[in-house]
PDB file of C-alpha atoms in Angstrom:
ATOM      1  CA  MET A   1      32.272 -49.722 -18.251  1.00 46.00           C
ATOM      2  CA  ALA A   2      29.741 -48.596 -16.090  1.00 53.00           C
ATOM      3  CA  LYS A   3      26.319 -47.994 -17.731  1.00 52.00           C
ATOM      4  CA  LYS A   4      26.654 -44.095 -17.199  1.00 55.00           C
ATOM      5  CA  ASN A   5      30.136 -44.126 -18.777  1.00 55.00           C
ATOM      6  CA  ILE A   6      28.574 -46.115 -21.718  1.00 52.00           C
ATOM      7  CA  GLN A   7      25.664 -43.704 -22.296  1.00 59.00           C
ATOM      8  CA  GLN A   8      27.989 -40.928 -21.869  1.00 57.00           C
ATOM      9  CA  SER A   9      30.397 -42.024 -24.641  1.00 56.00           C
ATOM     10  CA  GLU A  10      27.501 -42.836 -26.752  1.00 60.00           C
ATOM     11  CA  GLU A  11      26.344 -39.266 -26.240  1.00 60.00           C
ATOM     12  CA  LYS A  12      29.682 -37.866 -26.892  1.00 56.00           C
ATOM     13  CA  CYS A  13      30.079 -39.788 -30.214  1.00 59.00           C
ATOM     14  CA  ALA A  14      26.744 -38.116 -31.036  1.00 75.00           C
ATOM     15  CA  LEU A  15      28.040 -34.741 -30.028  1.00 81.00           C
ATOM     16  CA  GLN A  16      31.273 -35.008 -32.251  1.00 80.00           C
ATOM     17  CA  GLU A  17      28.904 -36.126 -35.125  1.00 82.00           C
ATOM     18  CA  ILE A  18      26.738 -32.882 -34.425  1.00 85.00           C
ATOM     19  CA  LEU A  19      29.671 -30.684 -34.307  1.00 83.00           C
ATOM     20  CA  GLY A  20      30.766 -32.141 -37.755  1.00 83.00           C
ATOM     21  CA  VAL A  21      27.589 -30.734 -39.063  1.00 85.00           C
ATOM     22  CA  ILE A  22      27.703 -27.219 -37.328  1.00 85.00           C
ATOM     23  CA  GLY A  23      30.853 -27.259 -35.397  1.00 80.00           C
ATOM     24  CA  GLY A  24      32.846 -25.605 -38.111  1.00 74.00           C
ATOM     25  CA  LYS A  25      34.581 -22.430 -37.397  1.00 75.00           C
ATOM     26  CA  TRP A  26      32.084 -20.172 -39.304  1.00 88.00           C
ATOM     27  CA  SER A  27      28.960 -22.384 -39.623  1.00 90.00           C
ATOM     28  CA  MET A  28      27.230 -20.893 -36.655  1.00 89.00           C
ATOM     29  CA  SER A  29      28.051 -17.133 -37.788  1.00 90.00           C
ATOM     30  CA  ILE A  30      26.454 -18.092 -41.230  1.00 94.00           C
ATOM     31  CA  ILE A  31      23.473 -19.548 -39.693  1.00 94.00           C
ATOM     32  CA  TYR A  32      23.174 -16.408 -37.484  1.00 93.00           C
ATOM     33  CA  ALA A  33      23.315 -14.213 -40.408  1.00 94.00           C
ATOM     34  CA  LEU A  34      20.539 -16.175 -42.074  1.00 96.00           C
ATOM     35  CA  PHE A  35      18.159 -15.932 -38.781  1.00 95.00           C
ATOM     36  CA  THR A  36      17.010 -12.451 -40.117  1.00 95.00           C
ATOM     37  CA  GLY A  37      15.995 -14.257 -43.415  1.00 96.00           C
ATOM     38  CA  LYS A  38      16.945 -15.048 -46.930  1.00 97.00           C
ATOM     39  CA  LYS A  39      20.568 -13.637 -47.815  1.00 97.00           C
ATOM     40  CA  ARG A  40      22.517 -13.495 -51.318  1.00 96.00           C
ATOM     41  CA  PHE A  41      26.124 -14.915 -51.110  1.00 95.00           C
ATOM     42  CA  SER A  42      27.367 -11.190 -51.523  1.00 93.00           C
ATOM     43  CA  GLU A  43      25.355 -10.222 -48.504  1.00 95.00           C
ATOM     44  CA  LEU A  44      26.702 -13.089 -46.423  1.00 96.00           C
ATOM     45  CA  GLU A  45      30.237 -12.216 -47.179  1.00 94.00           C
ATOM     46  CA  ARG A  46      29.638  -8.513 -46.225  1.00 93.00           C
ATOM     47  CA  LEU A  47      27.688  -9.560 -42.910  1.00 92.00           C
ATOM     48  CA  ILE A  48      30.516 -12.170 -41.807  1.00 90.00           C
ATOM     49  CA  PRO A  49      33.896 -10.029 -41.719  1.00 82.00           C
ATOM     50  CA  ASN A  50      36.934 -12.032 -42.001  1.00 86.00           C
ATOM     51  CA  ILE A  51      35.501 -14.970 -44.064  1.00 91.00           C
ATOM     52  CA  SER A  52      37.036 -15.827 -47.196  1.00 94.00           C
ATOM     53  CA  THR A  53      35.050 -16.561 -50.401  1.00 95.00           C
ATOM     54  CA  ARG A  54      36.445 -20.010 -50.544  1.00 95.00           C
ATOM     55  CA  MET A  55      35.629 -20.688 -46.791  1.00 93.00           C
ATOM     56  CA  LEU A  56      32.159 -19.333 -47.291  1.00 96.00           C
ATOM     57  CA  VAL A  57      31.389 -21.432 -50.565  1.00 95.00           C
ATOM     58  CA  LYS A  58      32.788 -24.632 -48.787  1.00 93.00           C
ATOM     59  CA  GLU A  59      30.851 -24.001 -45.572  1.00 94.00           C
ATOM     60  CA  LEU A  60      27.642 -23.206 -47.472  1.00 96.00           C
ATOM     61  CA  LYS A  61      27.953 -26.529 -49.464  1.00 95.00           C
ATOM     62  CA  ASN A  62      28.735 -28.405 -46.160  1.00 93.00           C
ATOM     63  CA  MET A  63      25.370 -26.980 -44.729  1.00 94.00           C
ATOM     64  CA  GLU A  64      23.430 -27.439 -47.832  1.00 96.00           C
ATOM     65  CA  ALA A  65      24.608 -31.140 -47.837  1.00 94.00           C
ATOM     66  CA  ASN A  66      23.469 -31.569 -44.322  1.00 93.00           C
ATOM     67  CA  GLY A  67      19.996 -29.820 -44.818  1.00 95.00           C
ATOM     68  CA  ILE A  68      20.679 -26.697 -42.679  1.00 95.00           C
ATOM     69  CA  VAL A  69      20.327 -24.317 -45.579  1.00 97.00           C
ATOM     70  CA  ILE A  70      18.431 -24.247 -48.839  1.00 98.00           C
ATOM     71  CA  ARG A  71      20.269 -22.824 -52.042  1.00 97.00           C
ATOM     72  CA  GLU A  72      17.820 -21.183 -54.670  1.00 96.00           C
ATOM     73  CA  VAL A  73      19.247 -19.905 -58.009  1.00 95.00           C
ATOM     74  CA  PHE A  74      17.211 -17.321 -59.780  1.00 93.00           C
ATOM     75  CA  ALA A  75      17.766 -17.048 -63.742  1.00 94.00           C
ATOM     76  CA  THR A  76      18.523 -13.212 -63.483  1.00 92.00           C
ATOM     77  CA  VAL A  77      21.613 -11.891 -65.733  1.00 92.00           C
ATOM     78  CA  PRO A  78      23.786 -12.657 -64.003  1.00 90.00           C
ATOM     79  CA  PRO A  79      22.389 -15.540 -62.125  1.00 91.00           C
ATOM     80  CA  THR A  80      21.218 -14.619 -58.313  1.00 91.00           C
ATOM     81  CA  VAL A  81      21.845 -17.306 -55.630  1.00 94.00           C
ATOM     82  CA  GLU A  82      19.858 -17.075 -52.388  1.00 96.00           C
ATOM     83  CA  TYR A  83      20.406 -18.927 -49.082  1.00 98.00           C
ATOM     84  CA  THR A  84      17.730 -19.746 -46.570  1.00 98.00           C
ATOM     85  CA  LEU A  85      17.718 -21.623 -43.425  1.00 97.00           C
ATOM     86  CA  THR A  86      15.696 -24.917 -43.321  1.00 97.00           C
ATOM     87  CA  VAL A  87      13.397 -25.562 -40.434  1.00 96.00           C
ATOM     88  CA  LYS A  88      16.383 -27.568 -39.152  1.00 95.00           C
ATOM     89  CA  GLY A  89      18.569 -24.558 -39.261  1.00 96.00           C
ATOM     90  CA  GLU A  90      15.988 -22.380 -37.693  1.00 96.00           C
ATOM     91  CA  LYS A  91      15.686 -24.653 -34.628  1.00 95.00           C
ATOM     92  CA  LEU A  92      19.335 -23.663 -33.662  1.00 94.00           C
ATOM     93  CA  GLU A  93      18.249 -19.978 -33.118  1.00 94.00           C
ATOM     94  CA  PRO A  94      17.564 -20.348 -29.462  1.00 94.00           C
ATOM     95  CA  ILE A  95      20.691 -22.378 -28.822  1.00 93.00           C
ATOM     96  CA  ILE A  96      22.957 -19.701 -30.559  1.00 92.00           C
ATOM     97  CA  ASN A  97      21.037 -16.655 -28.824  1.00 91.00           C
ATOM     98  CA  GLU A  98      21.860 -18.669 -25.489  1.00 93.00           C
ATOM     99  CA  LEU A  99      25.473 -19.106 -26.546  1.00 91.00           C
ATOM    100  CA  GLN A 100      25.703 -15.586 -27.091  1.00 89.00           C
ATOM    101  CA  LYS A 101      24.244 -14.586 -23.851  1.00 91.00           C
ATOM    102  CA  TRP A 102      26.838 -16.676 -22.216  1.00 92.00           C
ATOM    103  CA  GLY A 103      29.447 -15.253 -24.261  1.00 90.00           C
ATOM    104  CA  VAL A 104      28.471 -11.600 -23.536  1.00 88.00           C
ATOM    105  CA  GLU A 105      28.598 -12.510 -19.788  1.00 89.00           C
ATOM    106  CA  TYR A 106      31.776 -14.321 -19.664  1.00 88.00           C
ATOM    107  CA  VAL A 107      33.772 -13.827 -22.910  1.00 83.00           C
ATOM    108  CA  ILE A 108      33.413 -10.148 -24.047  1.00 71.00           C
TER     109      ILE A 108
ATOM    110  CA  MET B   1      23.615   0.608 -42.428  1.00 47.00           C
ATOM    111  CA  ALA B   2      19.966   0.450 -40.602  1.00 53.00           C
ATOM    112  CA  LYS B   3      20.255   0.331 -36.795  1.00 53.00           C
ATOM    113  CA  LYS B   4      18.871  -3.306 -37.062  1.00 55.00           C
ATOM    114  CA  ASN B   5      21.928  -4.144 -39.260  1.00 55.00           C
ATOM    115  CA  ILE B   6      24.424  -2.453 -36.973  1.00 52.00           C
ATOM    116  CA  GLN B   7      23.196  -4.183 -33.955  1.00 60.00           C
ATOM    117  CA  GLN B   8      23.115  -7.573 -35.734  1.00 57.00           C
ATOM    118  CA  SER B   9      26.768  -7.005 -36.833  1.00 56.00           C
ATOM    119  CA  GLU B  10      27.962  -6.062 -33.354  1.00 60.00           C
ATOM    120  CA  GLU B  11      26.246  -9.214 -32.460  1.00 60.00           C
ATOM    121  CA  LYS B  12      28.049 -11.200 -34.923  1.00 55.00           C
ATOM    122  CA  CYS B  13      31.605  -9.961 -33.891  1.00 59.00           C
ATOM    123  CA  ALA B  14      30.449 -10.934 -30.316  1.00 75.00           C
ATOM    124  CA  LEU B  15      29.527 -14.489 -31.683  1.00 81.00           C
ATOM    125  CA  GLN B  16      32.708 -14.678 -33.647  1.00 80.00           C
ATOM    126  CA  GLU B  17      34.686 -13.838 -30.440  1.00 82.00           C
ATOM    127  CA  ILE B  18      32.798 -16.438 -28.260  1.00 85.00           C
ATOM    128  CA  LEU B  19      33.423 -19.388 -31.031  1.00 83.00           C
ATOM    129  CA  GLY B  20      36.943 -18.319 -30.942  1.00 83.00           C
ATOM    130  CA  VAL B  21      36.845 -19.339 -27.264  1.00 85.00           C
ATOM    131  CA  ILE B  22      34.841 -22.551 -27.620  1.00 85.00           C
ATOM    132  CA  GLY B  23      34.209 -23.037 -31.130  1.00 80.00           C
ATOM    133  CA  GLY B  24      37.320 -25.205 -31.584  1.00 74.00           C
ATOM    134  CA  LYS B  25      36.447 -28.561 -33.099  1.00 75.00           C
ATOM    135  CA  TRP B  26      37.015 -30.451 -29.992  1.00 88.00           C
ATOM    136  CA  SER B  27      36.402 -27.899 -27.292  1.00 90.00           C
ATOM    137  CA  MET B  28      32.780 -28.666 -26.777  1.00 89.00           C
ATOM    138  CA  SER B  29      33.577 -32.440 -26.583  1.00 90.00           C
ATOM    139  CA  ILE B  30      36.078 -31.667 -24.083  1.00 94.00           C
ATOM    140  CA  ILE B  31      33.745 -29.401 -21.980  1.00 94.00           C
ATOM    141  CA  TYR B  32      31.132 -32.005 -22.312  1.00 93.00           C
ATOM    142  CA  ALA B  33      33.533 -34.757 -20.878  1.00 94.00           C
ATOM    143  CA  LEU B  34      34.309 -32.744 -18.051  1.00 96.00           C
ATOM    144  CA  PHE B  35      30.430 -32.080 -16.985  1.00 95.00           C
ATOM    145  CA  THR B  36      30.805 -35.274 -14.905  1.00 95.00           C
ATOM    146  CA  GLY B  37      33.675 -33.895 -12.839  1.00 96.00           C
ATOM    147  CA  LYS B  38      37.319 -33.574 -12.641  1.00 97.00           C
ATOM    148  CA  LYS B  39      39.241 -35.695 -15.221  1.00 97.00           C
ATOM    149  CA  ARG B  40      42.865 -36.602 -15.789  1.00 96.00           C
ATOM    150  CA  PHE B  41      44.573 -36.117 -19.210  1.00 95.00           C
ATOM    151  CA  SER B  42      44.603 -39.815 -20.043  1.00 93.00           C
ATOM    152  CA  GLU B  43      40.774 -40.061 -19.020  1.00 96.00           C
ATOM    153  CA  LEU B  44      39.956 -37.321 -21.380  1.00 96.00           C
ATOM    154  CA  GLU B  45      41.956 -38.983 -23.996  1.00 94.00           C
ATOM    155  CA  ARG B  46      40.051 -42.241 -23.638  1.00 94.00           C
ATOM    156  CA  LEU B  47      36.512 -40.355 -23.413  1.00 92.00           C
ATOM    157  CA  ILE B  48      37.119 -38.189 -26.513  1.00 90.00           C
ATOM    158  CA  PRO B  49      37.588 -40.687 -29.454  1.00 82.00           C
ATOM    159  CA  ASN B  50      39.792 -39.415 -32.418  1.00 86.00           C
ATOM    160  CA  ILE B  51      41.442 -36.764 -30.524  1.00 91.00           C
ATOM    161  CA  SER B  52      45.231 -36.533 -30.911  1.00 94.00           C
ATOM    162  CA  THR B  53      47.182 -36.006 -27.959  1.00 95.00           C
ATOM    163  CA  ARG B  54      48.860 -32.976 -29.411  1.00 95.00           C
ATOM    164  CA  MET B  55      45.396 -31.382 -30.258  1.00 93.00           C
ATOM    165  CA  LEU B  56      44.178 -32.446 -26.621  1.00 96.00           C
ATOM    166  CA  VAL B  57      47.013 -30.452 -25.228  1.00 95.00           C
ATOM    167  CA  LYS B  58      46.437 -27.463 -27.453  1.00 93.00           C
ATOM    168  CA  GLU B  59      42.721 -27.128 -26.645  1.00 94.00           C
ATOM    169  CA  LEU B  60      43.153 -27.644 -23.016  1.00 96.00           C
ATOM    170  CA  LYS B  61      45.886 -24.872 -22.978  1.00 95.00           C
ATOM    171  CA  ASN B  62      43.403 -22.564 -24.991  1.00 93.00           C
ATOM    172  CA  MET B  63      40.656 -23.279 -22.566  1.00 94.00           C
ATOM    173  CA  GLU B  64      42.730 -22.703 -19.693  1.00 96.00           C
ATOM    174  CA  ALA B  65      44.020 -19.338 -20.826  1.00 94.00           C
ATOM    175  CA  ASN B  66      40.180 -18.292 -21.700  1.00 93.00           C
ATOM    176  CA  GLY B  67      39.071 -19.516 -17.985  1.00 95.00           C
ATOM    177  CA  ILE B  68      37.110 -22.541 -19.102  1.00 96.00           C
ATOM    178  CA  VAL B  69      39.041 -25.112 -17.177  1.00 97.00           C
ATOM    179  CA  ILE B  70      41.344 -25.205 -14.350  1.00 98.00           C
ATOM    180  CA  ARG B  71      44.576 -27.164 -14.413  1.00 97.00           C
ATOM    181  CA  GLU B  72      45.773 -28.861 -11.428  1.00 96.00           C
ATOM    182  CA  VAL B  73      49.143 -30.459 -10.896  1.00 95.00           C
ATOM    183  CA  PHE B  74      49.782 -33.183  -7.979  1.00 93.00           C
ATOM    184  CA  ALA B  75      53.157 -33.938  -6.899  1.00 94.00           C
ATOM    185  CA  THR B  76      52.745 -37.758  -7.253  1.00 92.00           C
ATOM    186  CA  VAL B  77      55.558 -39.953  -8.914  1.00 92.00           C
ATOM    187  CA  PRO B  78      54.965 -39.318 -11.872  1.00 90.00           C
ATOM    188  CA  PRO B  79      53.086 -36.045 -11.260  1.00 91.00           C
ATOM    189  CA  THR B  80      49.408 -36.198 -11.891  1.00 91.00           C
ATOM    190  CA  VAL B  81      47.427 -33.425 -13.832  1.00 94.00           C
ATOM    191  CA  GLU B  82      43.584 -33.019 -13.274  1.00 96.00           C
ATOM    192  CA  TYR B  83      41.219 -30.756 -15.332  1.00 98.00           C
ATOM    193  CA  THR B  84      38.123 -29.231 -13.797  1.00 98.00           C
ATOM    194  CA  LEU B  85      35.455 -26.835 -15.406  1.00 97.00           C
ATOM    195  CA  THR B  86      35.216 -23.414 -13.995  1.00 97.00           C
ATOM    196  CA  VAL B  87      31.952 -21.910 -13.260  1.00 96.00           C
ATOM    197  CA  LYS B  88      32.182 -20.156 -16.561  1.00 95.00           C
ATOM    198  CA  GLY B  89      32.651 -23.653 -18.226  1.00 96.00           C
ATOM    199  CA  GLU B  90      29.694 -25.271 -16.205  1.00 96.00           C
ATOM    200  CA  LYS B  91      27.470 -22.487 -17.523  1.00 95.00           C
ATOM    201  CA  LEU B  92      27.672 -24.124 -20.949  1.00 95.00           C
ATOM    202  CA  GLU B  93      26.114 -27.430 -19.711  1.00 94.00           C
ATOM    203  CA  PRO B  94      22.460 -26.504 -20.712  1.00 94.00           C
ATOM    204  CA  ILE B  95      23.685 -25.029 -23.849  1.00 93.00           C
ATOM    205  CA  ILE B  96      25.459 -28.124 -25.000  1.00 92.00           C
ATOM    206  CA  ASN B  97      22.702 -30.298 -23.741  1.00 91.00           C
ATOM    207  CA  GLU B  98      20.431 -28.307 -25.887  1.00 93.00           C
ATOM    208  CA  LEU B  99      22.597 -28.822 -28.936  1.00 91.00           C
ATOM    209  CA  GLN B 100      22.732 -32.340 -28.490  1.00 89.00           C
ATOM    210  CA  LYS B 101      18.839 -32.802 -28.267  1.00 91.00           C
ATOM    211  CA  TRP B 102      18.744 -30.750 -31.564  1.00 92.00           C
ATOM    212  CA  GLY B 103      21.337 -33.101 -33.085  1.00 90.00           C
ATOM    213  CA  VAL B 104      19.722 -36.284 -31.852  1.00 88.00           C
ATOM    214  CA  GLU B 105      16.367 -35.005 -33.733  1.00 89.00           C
ATOM    215  CA  TYR B 106      17.933 -33.506 -36.823  1.00 88.00           C
ATOM    216  CA  VAL B 107      21.452 -35.274 -37.245  1.00 83.00           C
ATOM    217  CA  ILE B 108      21.739 -38.660 -36.087  1.00 72.00           C
TER     218      ILE B 108
END
């Protein structure tokens, strides 16, 4: 396999791994909603139309495990849970904004 | 809802629509494989490990319908089918490259 092809298939495995972290159908919308700062679970549910509670729980767990968001629990009654982007998550902002510009020009 | 919030939720609907076009688990890997030019179906299958034939057929159909790829059939025996990125598809290259850079720094 020519050198270029080997390099490309290594890059592609990398891309597949990356998409495993943020490629979920809802991850980018959740990250996008967190660009404007810390959010509670209910706020995320309101900001992301059509996402089910079960899916939001699953995606947030996956994103927390992958270091994209931080989950903080406050001992209020009932307890309050807030989500914040990590630095790693915030670095996606320019990419998602570029994706949106592409979409506005070519999709919507 | 404050003006900023309305604008943000409009942008989010746009993002969801965009992800509907290229957010599929395999779409970005297929687009990435086509950055190096026209590919046959079998080449795409070889370049994208772990994708099933059924899923590749489905994703390519979705991408063709959304104007991301062009499908050409050549009257060879048996017929040959080749896929090429449209201009719209090619414009994703810088975004996917940035996503990869992010991934190499933060995921792999």
